[in-house]
Short mmCIF file of C-alpha atoms and ligand atoms in Angstrom, two decimals:
data_model
loop_
_atom_site.label_atom_id
_atom_site.label_comp_id
_atom_site.label_asym_id
_atom_site.label_seq_id
_atom_site.Cartn_x
_atom_site.Cartn_y
_atom_site.Cartn_z
CA MET A 1 55.49 -17.23 54.50
CA LEU A 2 54.80 -19.64 51.36
CA ASP A 3 56.54 -19.03 48.26
CA GLY A 4 56.66 -14.85 49.17
CA LYS A 5 52.88 -14.73 50.02
CA LYS A 6 51.31 -15.04 53.59
CA SER A 7 49.74 -18.78 54.99
CA LEU A 8 46.62 -19.01 55.92
CA PHE A 9 45.63 -22.53 57.51
CA SER A 10 42.61 -24.21 58.86
CA GLY A 11 40.85 -27.22 59.59
CA MET A 12 36.71 -28.55 60.55
CA GLN A 13 36.45 -31.34 61.31
CA ALA A 14 34.02 -33.52 58.92
CA THR A 15 31.27 -34.87 61.17
CA GLY A 16 27.87 -33.76 60.33
CA THR A 17 27.31 -31.60 57.96
CA ILE A 18 27.54 -27.94 58.99
CA THR A 19 25.72 -24.57 60.34
CA LEU A 20 24.86 -21.81 58.98
CA GLY A 21 26.84 -20.71 62.40
CA ASN A 22 29.86 -22.19 60.44
CA TYR A 23 28.93 -20.20 57.48
CA LEU A 24 28.23 -16.69 58.32
CA GLY A 25 30.96 -17.02 60.99
CA ALA A 26 34.21 -19.00 58.69
CA LEU A 27 33.22 -19.98 55.81
CA LYS A 28 31.48 -16.71 53.79
CA ASN A 29 34.75 -15.01 54.70
CA TRP A 30 36.58 -16.75 53.65
CA VAL A 31 36.05 -16.36 49.56
CA ASP A 32 37.37 -12.68 50.26
CA ILE A 33 41.20 -13.20 51.26
CA GLU A 34 41.28 -15.97 48.49
CA ASN A 35 43.87 -13.72 46.93
CA GLU A 36 45.37 -12.07 49.69
CA TYR A 37 47.73 -15.60 51.11
CA MET A 38 47.97 -18.83 50.16
CA CYS A 39 45.07 -20.51 51.57
CA PHE A 40 45.13 -24.37 53.53
CA TYR A 41 41.45 -26.06 54.39
CA SER A 42 42.48 -29.31 56.10
CA VAL A 43 39.39 -31.69 56.24
CA VAL A 44 41.03 -33.13 59.48
CA ASP A 45 40.36 -36.56 59.78
CA LEU A 46 42.91 -38.10 61.28
CA HIS A 47 40.89 -35.40 64.39
CA SER A 48 37.90 -37.68 63.73
CA ILE A 49 39.14 -41.05 64.74
CA THR A 50 40.02 -39.57 68.53
CA VAL A 51 36.17 -40.30 68.74
CA ARG A 52 34.85 -43.14 67.86
CA GLN A 53 33.60 -43.26 64.05
CA ASP A 54 31.28 -45.13 61.35
CA PRO A 55 34.02 -45.68 58.87
CA LYS A 56 30.86 -45.05 56.20
CA VAL A 57 29.55 -42.43 57.71
CA LEU A 58 33.36 -40.29 57.95
CA ARG A 59 34.08 -40.91 54.32
CA LYS A 60 30.62 -39.26 53.03
CA ASN A 61 30.63 -36.55 55.37
CA ALA A 62 34.03 -36.29 54.63
CA ARG A 63 33.47 -35.46 50.86
CA ASP A 64 30.27 -33.61 51.77
CA LEU A 65 32.52 -31.54 53.71
CA LEU A 66 35.25 -30.83 50.62
CA MET A 67 32.19 -30.42 48.90
CA LEU A 68 30.39 -27.98 50.67
CA TYR A 69 33.68 -26.17 51.21
CA ILE A 70 33.44 -25.18 47.21
CA ALA A 71 29.93 -25.02 47.06
CA ALA A 72 30.16 -22.39 49.67
CA GLY A 73 32.66 -20.32 46.82
CA LEU A 74 36.16 -21.30 47.80
CA ASP A 75 37.60 -22.01 44.47
CA PRO A 76 38.97 -24.99 44.85
CA GLU A 77 42.39 -23.65 41.99
CA LYS A 78 42.85 -21.29 44.72
CA ASN A 79 42.12 -22.53 48.21
CA CYS A 80 44.42 -25.61 48.78
CA ILE A 81 41.46 -28.06 50.38
CA TYR A 82 42.49 -31.73 50.98
CA TYR A 83 42.27 -34.19 52.31
CA GLN A 84 44.65 -34.16 55.96
CA SER A 85 44.76 -37.46 55.94
CA HIS A 86 46.17 -37.43 51.76
CA VAL A 87 49.18 -36.21 53.18
CA SER A 88 51.02 -38.19 55.44
CA ALA A 89 53.11 -35.63 56.61
CA HIS A 90 51.00 -34.76 59.26
CA ALA A 91 51.48 -37.42 60.92
CA GLU A 92 54.83 -37.02 60.34
CA LEU A 93 55.61 -34.50 61.76
CA ALA A 94 53.36 -34.94 65.00
CA TRP A 95 55.05 -37.06 66.08
CA ILE A 96 57.84 -34.79 65.87
CA LEU A 97 56.17 -33.05 67.99
CA ASN A 98 55.28 -35.29 70.43
CA CYS A 99 58.85 -35.00 71.54
CA PHE A 100 58.62 -31.38 72.06
CA THR A 101 55.92 -31.47 73.90
CA TYR A 102 55.13 -32.71 78.26
CA MET A 103 52.73 -34.02 79.12
CA GLY A 104 51.81 -31.10 81.66
CA GLU A 105 51.07 -28.79 78.84
CA MET A 106 48.47 -31.87 77.52
CA ASN A 107 46.62 -32.01 80.89
CA ARG A 108 45.82 -28.48 81.09
CA MET A 109 44.02 -28.42 77.23
CA THR A 110 40.78 -27.86 78.57
CA GLN A 111 39.03 -29.43 75.63
CA PHE A 112 41.14 -32.63 76.75
CA LYS A 113 39.05 -32.07 80.05
CA ASP A 114 35.89 -31.91 78.48
CA LYS A 115 35.62 -34.45 75.08
CA SER A 116 37.37 -36.74 78.24
CA ALA A 117 34.51 -36.54 80.41
CA LYS A 118 32.59 -36.85 77.12
CA HIS A 119 33.76 -39.93 75.92
CA SER A 120 34.68 -41.45 79.29
CA ASP A 121 34.51 -44.91 77.84
CA ASN A 122 37.24 -44.56 75.25
CA ILE A 123 40.01 -41.75 76.19
CA ASN A 124 42.66 -42.51 74.12
CA THR A 125 46.20 -41.26 73.78
CA GLY A 126 44.86 -40.01 70.41
CA LEU A 127 42.48 -37.76 72.01
CA PHE A 128 44.97 -36.45 74.59
CA THR A 129 47.78 -35.38 71.82
CA TYR A 130 45.02 -34.13 69.79
CA PRO A 131 46.90 -30.54 69.99
CA VAL A 132 50.22 -31.95 68.49
CA LEU A 133 48.54 -32.54 65.83
CA MET A 134 46.94 -29.75 65.47
CA ALA A 135 50.16 -27.81 65.75
CA ALA A 136 51.68 -30.05 63.17
CA ASP A 137 48.76 -28.94 61.07
CA ILE A 138 49.60 -25.43 61.00
CA LEU A 139 53.29 -25.37 61.33
CA LEU A 140 53.78 -27.29 58.18
CA TYR A 141 52.09 -24.31 55.88
CA GLN A 142 53.78 -21.96 57.91
CA ALA A 143 51.40 -21.04 58.38
CA ASP A 144 51.08 -16.63 59.12
CA VAL A 145 47.08 -16.63 60.24
CA VAL A 146 44.53 -19.30 61.13
CA PRO A 147 41.38 -18.33 61.25
CA VAL A 148 39.70 -20.15 64.04
CA GLY A 149 37.16 -19.67 67.03
CA ILE A 150 37.97 -18.96 70.36
CA ASP A 151 36.80 -22.83 71.69
CA GLN A 152 40.80 -23.75 69.53
CA LYS A 153 41.97 -20.53 71.46
CA GLN A 154 43.70 -23.08 73.82
CA HIS A 155 44.92 -25.17 71.13
CA LEU A 156 46.65 -22.63 69.06
CA GLU A 157 48.81 -20.94 71.94
CA ILE A 158 50.09 -24.15 72.55
CA THR A 159 51.00 -24.25 69.24
CA ARG A 160 52.49 -20.97 69.73
CA ASP A 161 54.75 -22.31 72.78
CA ILE A 162 56.28 -25.46 70.76
CA ALA A 163 57.07 -23.16 68.05
CA ALA A 164 59.20 -20.85 69.62
CA ARG A 165 60.02 -24.81 71.39
CA PHE A 166 61.34 -25.90 68.50
CA ASN A 167 63.39 -22.80 66.95
CA ASN A 168 65.38 -22.13 70.21
CA ILE A 169 66.42 -25.12 70.29
CA TYR A 170 67.04 -25.01 66.04
CA GLY A 171 66.67 -21.79 64.75
CA ASP A 172 64.34 -20.65 62.68
CA VAL A 173 62.21 -23.43 61.46
CA PHE A 174 58.94 -22.50 62.02
CA THR A 175 56.58 -19.09 61.70
CA ILE A 176 54.48 -18.17 64.90
CA PRO A 177 51.32 -18.30 63.42
CA GLU A 178 48.30 -15.19 64.83
CA MET A 179 44.55 -16.13 65.64
CA TYR A 180 42.77 -14.98 62.48
CA MET A 181 40.75 -12.18 62.73
CA GLY A 182 39.79 -10.75 59.93
CA LYS A 183 36.49 -9.60 58.82
CA ALA A 184 34.66 -10.13 62.21
CA GLY A 185 32.56 -12.74 61.06
CA ARG A 186 29.57 -13.17 63.56
CA LYS A 187 28.85 -15.45 66.59
CA ILE A 188 25.60 -17.16 65.09
CA MET A 189 24.15 -18.32 68.69
CA SER A 190 21.72 -21.01 69.13
CA LEU A 191 17.96 -20.60 67.65
CA GLN A 192 16.16 -22.24 70.76
CA GLU A 193 19.06 -21.01 73.63
CA PRO A 194 20.07 -17.57 72.11
CA THR A 195 22.65 -17.31 74.81
CA LYS A 196 24.68 -20.41 73.36
CA LYS A 197 26.52 -20.82 70.60
CA MET A 198 25.15 -22.85 67.37
CA SER A 199 26.33 -26.21 67.45
CA LYS A 200 25.70 -29.15 65.22
CA SER A 201 26.45 -30.94 67.79
CA ASP A 202 22.97 -29.67 70.61
CA THR A 203 20.81 -32.71 70.44
CA ASN A 204 17.95 -30.62 69.56
CA PRO A 205 17.78 -30.06 65.80
CA ASN A 206 15.12 -27.21 65.86
CA SER A 207 17.93 -24.90 67.57
CA HIS A 208 20.63 -25.34 64.18
CA ILE A 209 20.40 -24.51 60.67
CA LEU A 210 22.31 -26.98 58.75
CA LEU A 211 23.60 -25.97 55.28
CA LEU A 212 22.06 -28.82 53.55
CA ASP A 213 18.65 -28.05 55.31
CA ASP A 214 15.40 -28.20 52.93
CA PRO A 215 14.21 -24.73 52.51
CA ALA A 216 10.93 -25.55 54.41
CA VAL A 217 13.55 -26.68 57.18
CA ILE A 218 15.12 -23.62 57.46
CA MET A 219 11.77 -21.59 57.33
CA LYS A 220 10.38 -23.92 60.22
CA LYS A 221 13.62 -23.61 62.58
CA PHE A 222 13.19 -20.30 61.75
CA LYS A 223 9.25 -20.15 62.82
CA ARG A 224 10.14 -21.90 66.10
CA ALA A 225 13.09 -19.58 67.26
CA VAL A 226 12.99 -18.80 70.75
CA THR A 227 12.53 -14.07 71.61
CA ASP A 228 11.10 -12.68 74.73
CA SER A 229 7.84 -10.94 76.01
CA GLU A 230 9.49 -8.15 74.38
CA GLY A 231 7.38 -7.02 71.35
CA VAL A 232 9.36 -4.91 70.09
CA ILE A 233 12.21 -5.70 67.65
CA ALA A 234 15.08 -4.13 69.51
CA TYR A 235 18.89 -5.37 68.92
CA ARG A 236 20.33 -5.20 72.81
CA ASP A 237 21.59 -7.89 74.55
CA GLU A 238 18.13 -7.42 77.02
CA GLN A 239 16.78 -9.17 73.45
CA PRO A 240 19.13 -11.89 72.93
CA GLY A 241 16.16 -14.07 70.66
CA ILE A 242 15.98 -10.79 68.71
CA LYS A 243 19.76 -9.72 68.73
CA ASN A 244 20.43 -13.36 66.91
CA LEU A 245 18.04 -13.29 64.70
CA ILE A 246 19.31 -9.59 63.54
CA ASP A 247 22.79 -10.86 63.21
CA ILE A 248 21.53 -13.27 61.05
CA TYR A 249 20.10 -11.51 58.67
CA CYS A 250 23.30 -8.91 58.33
CA ALA A 251 25.25 -11.12 58.13
CA THR A 252 24.14 -13.57 55.44
CA THR A 253 22.86 -9.96 52.92
CA GLY A 254 25.96 -7.99 54.35
CA CYS A 255 23.65 -5.03 56.34
CA THR A 256 24.12 -2.71 58.76
CA VAL A 257 22.71 -3.86 62.24
CA GLU A 258 20.99 -0.37 61.80
CA ALA A 259 19.56 -0.63 58.27
CA ALA A 260 17.80 -3.92 59.12
CA LEU A 261 16.68 -1.77 62.55
CA ALA A 262 14.81 0.05 60.10
CA GLU A 263 13.81 -2.40 57.42
CA PHE A 264 11.66 -3.85 60.05
CA ASP A 265 10.39 -1.47 62.11
CA GLY A 266 6.41 -1.61 63.52
CA LEU A 267 7.18 -5.94 62.48
CA GLY A 268 6.09 -8.11 64.87
CA TYR A 269 8.07 -10.95 65.77
CA GLY A 270 6.91 -13.90 63.73
CA ALA A 271 6.63 -11.58 60.11
CA LEU A 272 10.08 -10.86 60.93
CA LYS A 273 11.15 -14.75 61.69
CA GLN A 274 9.17 -14.44 58.70
CA ARG A 275 12.20 -12.02 56.97
CA VAL A 276 15.12 -14.02 58.33
CA GLY A 277 14.43 -17.64 57.25
CA GLU A 278 13.62 -16.17 53.35
CA ALA A 279 16.73 -14.53 53.50
CA VAL A 280 18.78 -17.68 55.57
CA ILE A 281 17.26 -19.19 51.55
CA ALA A 282 17.32 -16.92 49.25
CA GLU A 283 21.20 -17.38 50.47
CA LEU A 284 21.56 -20.90 50.66
CA GLU A 285 19.74 -22.10 47.86
CA PRO A 286 22.39 -21.33 45.53
CA VAL A 287 25.17 -22.62 48.21
CA GLN A 288 22.83 -25.81 48.22
CA GLN A 289 22.37 -25.93 43.98
CA ARG A 290 25.82 -26.19 43.78
CA PHE A 291 26.64 -29.00 45.99
CA ARG A 292 24.36 -30.96 43.78
CA ASP A 293 26.16 -30.44 41.24
CA LEU A 294 29.44 -31.34 42.24
CA SER A 295 27.44 -34.66 44.06
CA LYS A 296 26.79 -35.00 40.29
CA ASN A 297 30.48 -34.28 39.06
CA LYS A 298 32.39 -37.38 40.56
CA ASP A 299 35.45 -36.56 38.08
CA TYR A 300 35.76 -33.27 38.55
CA ILE A 301 35.76 -33.36 42.89
CA ASN A 302 38.43 -36.52 42.61
CA SER A 303 40.61 -34.23 40.48
CA ILE A 304 40.38 -31.22 43.38
CA ILE A 305 41.16 -34.52 45.48
CA LYS A 306 43.89 -35.61 43.88
CA ASN A 307 45.62 -32.10 42.23
CA ASN A 308 45.41 -30.66 46.06
CA ALA A 309 46.33 -33.58 48.03
CA GLU A 310 49.71 -33.01 45.78
CA LYS A 311 50.38 -28.81 46.25
CA ALA A 312 49.54 -29.32 49.91
CA GLY A 313 52.34 -32.39 50.14
CA TYR A 314 54.26 -30.50 48.26
CA TYR A 315 54.69 -27.41 50.58
CA ALA A 316 54.05 -29.51 53.54
CA THR A 317 57.32 -32.31 52.75
CA LYS A 318 60.13 -29.13 52.99
CA THR A 319 58.58 -28.15 55.58
CA LEU A 320 58.68 -31.74 57.16
CA ARG A 321 62.83 -32.40 55.26
CA LYS A 322 64.08 -29.41 57.40
CA VAL A 323 62.59 -30.46 60.30
CA GLN A 324 63.90 -34.11 59.90
CA ARG A 325 66.78 -32.70 59.27
CA LYS A 326 67.05 -30.44 62.30
CA VAL A 327 66.64 -33.06 64.55
CA GLY A 328 68.91 -35.42 63.57
CA PHE A 329 68.05 -37.95 60.94
CA PRO A 330 70.06 -39.07 58.43
CA ASP A 331 69.73 -37.96 55.05
CA ARG A 332 67.23 -39.67 52.79
CA ILE A 333 69.96 -41.19 49.37
CA ARG A 334 68.24 -40.33 46.11
N1 LIG B 401 40.51 -28.53 66.19
C1 LIG B 401 39.30 -27.88 65.27
C2 LIG B 401 37.87 -27.73 66.02
O1 LIG B 401 37.39 -28.91 66.13
C3 LIG B 401 40.09 -28.17 63.97
C4 LIG B 401 41.98 -27.71 63.43
C5 LIG B 401 42.17 -29.30 63.23
C6 LIG B 401 42.03 -26.64 62.68
N2 LIG B 401 43.43 -28.89 62.59
C7 LIG B 401 43.42 -26.81 63.03
C8 LIG B 401 41.87 -25.80 63.36
C9 LIG B 401 44.28 -26.51 62.75
C10 LIG B 401 42.99 -24.93 62.99
C11 LIG B 401 44.23 -25.29 62.81
O2 LIG B 401 38.08 -27.07 65.84
#
């Protein structure tokens, strides 16, 4: 809780642009909850450097991502959208929490194992303690809920463990966060391998739609989407490609599966792909237009960056000071 309101925290990596899966599964649904929760959306650039980054590219991606959040409809006056690196309390709390986290716990993290296999030339200790920084992110804002995908569940669990351990020793300092289920965003699958999640790290560009893809590119990717040889449009697990197209359509337009099936009755796969492609283009065009407008409006974006860093810093510092007192650091002299 913060100022009597429930608090929500989420972080997003600024690597490349985001996919239609991220948008339909997360961002689009967040627009509805800005009045219910005090929302913090952080572009987690501290996390990004656990793998090697080109500084110019990272800086550009971070700014693009921040603008995309706003372009997607999150009101930056109501939602605190900010860069993690602009609020030093994240790194400070992460250090303290490192001293309350065991090697054995970090060793069990499956994402660490995956990532260290992938980046075997750079297994740095930042990558190892990545979940502790995530815990700091969440706990600084006394988050009640954290909307994350299933791949981050283990990190949220360790956050809860660390928070409970700390509270156990020092009294009620941290809110124990829950995973946010909310209005279940649909899980959007790859257009090329529809049993796998849509991912921007997939090397086949036809597998995913990026939020800033040109309309013509979007249509081409849908036209190339993998289907099956059944030849009927049905919503069932045996036809994962068709099912995914229907899911994308429903998540985009807000219609039910039944309504979509009725609408598509008698269509061939080619026509189905065309319809889904058109719906997605219609949805993303205004987002892309807003993104282009925001890109031109540097002063406005800069003021958002500044104000939101201050706002996030205000709440984060409050928690940090409390923690510093609890662990026995000397009081600051004013
Ligand atoms: N690790 C998350 C991811 O890769 C991003 C993240 C960082 C995050 N800090 C967070 C998500 C705090 C939720 C809460 O998706």
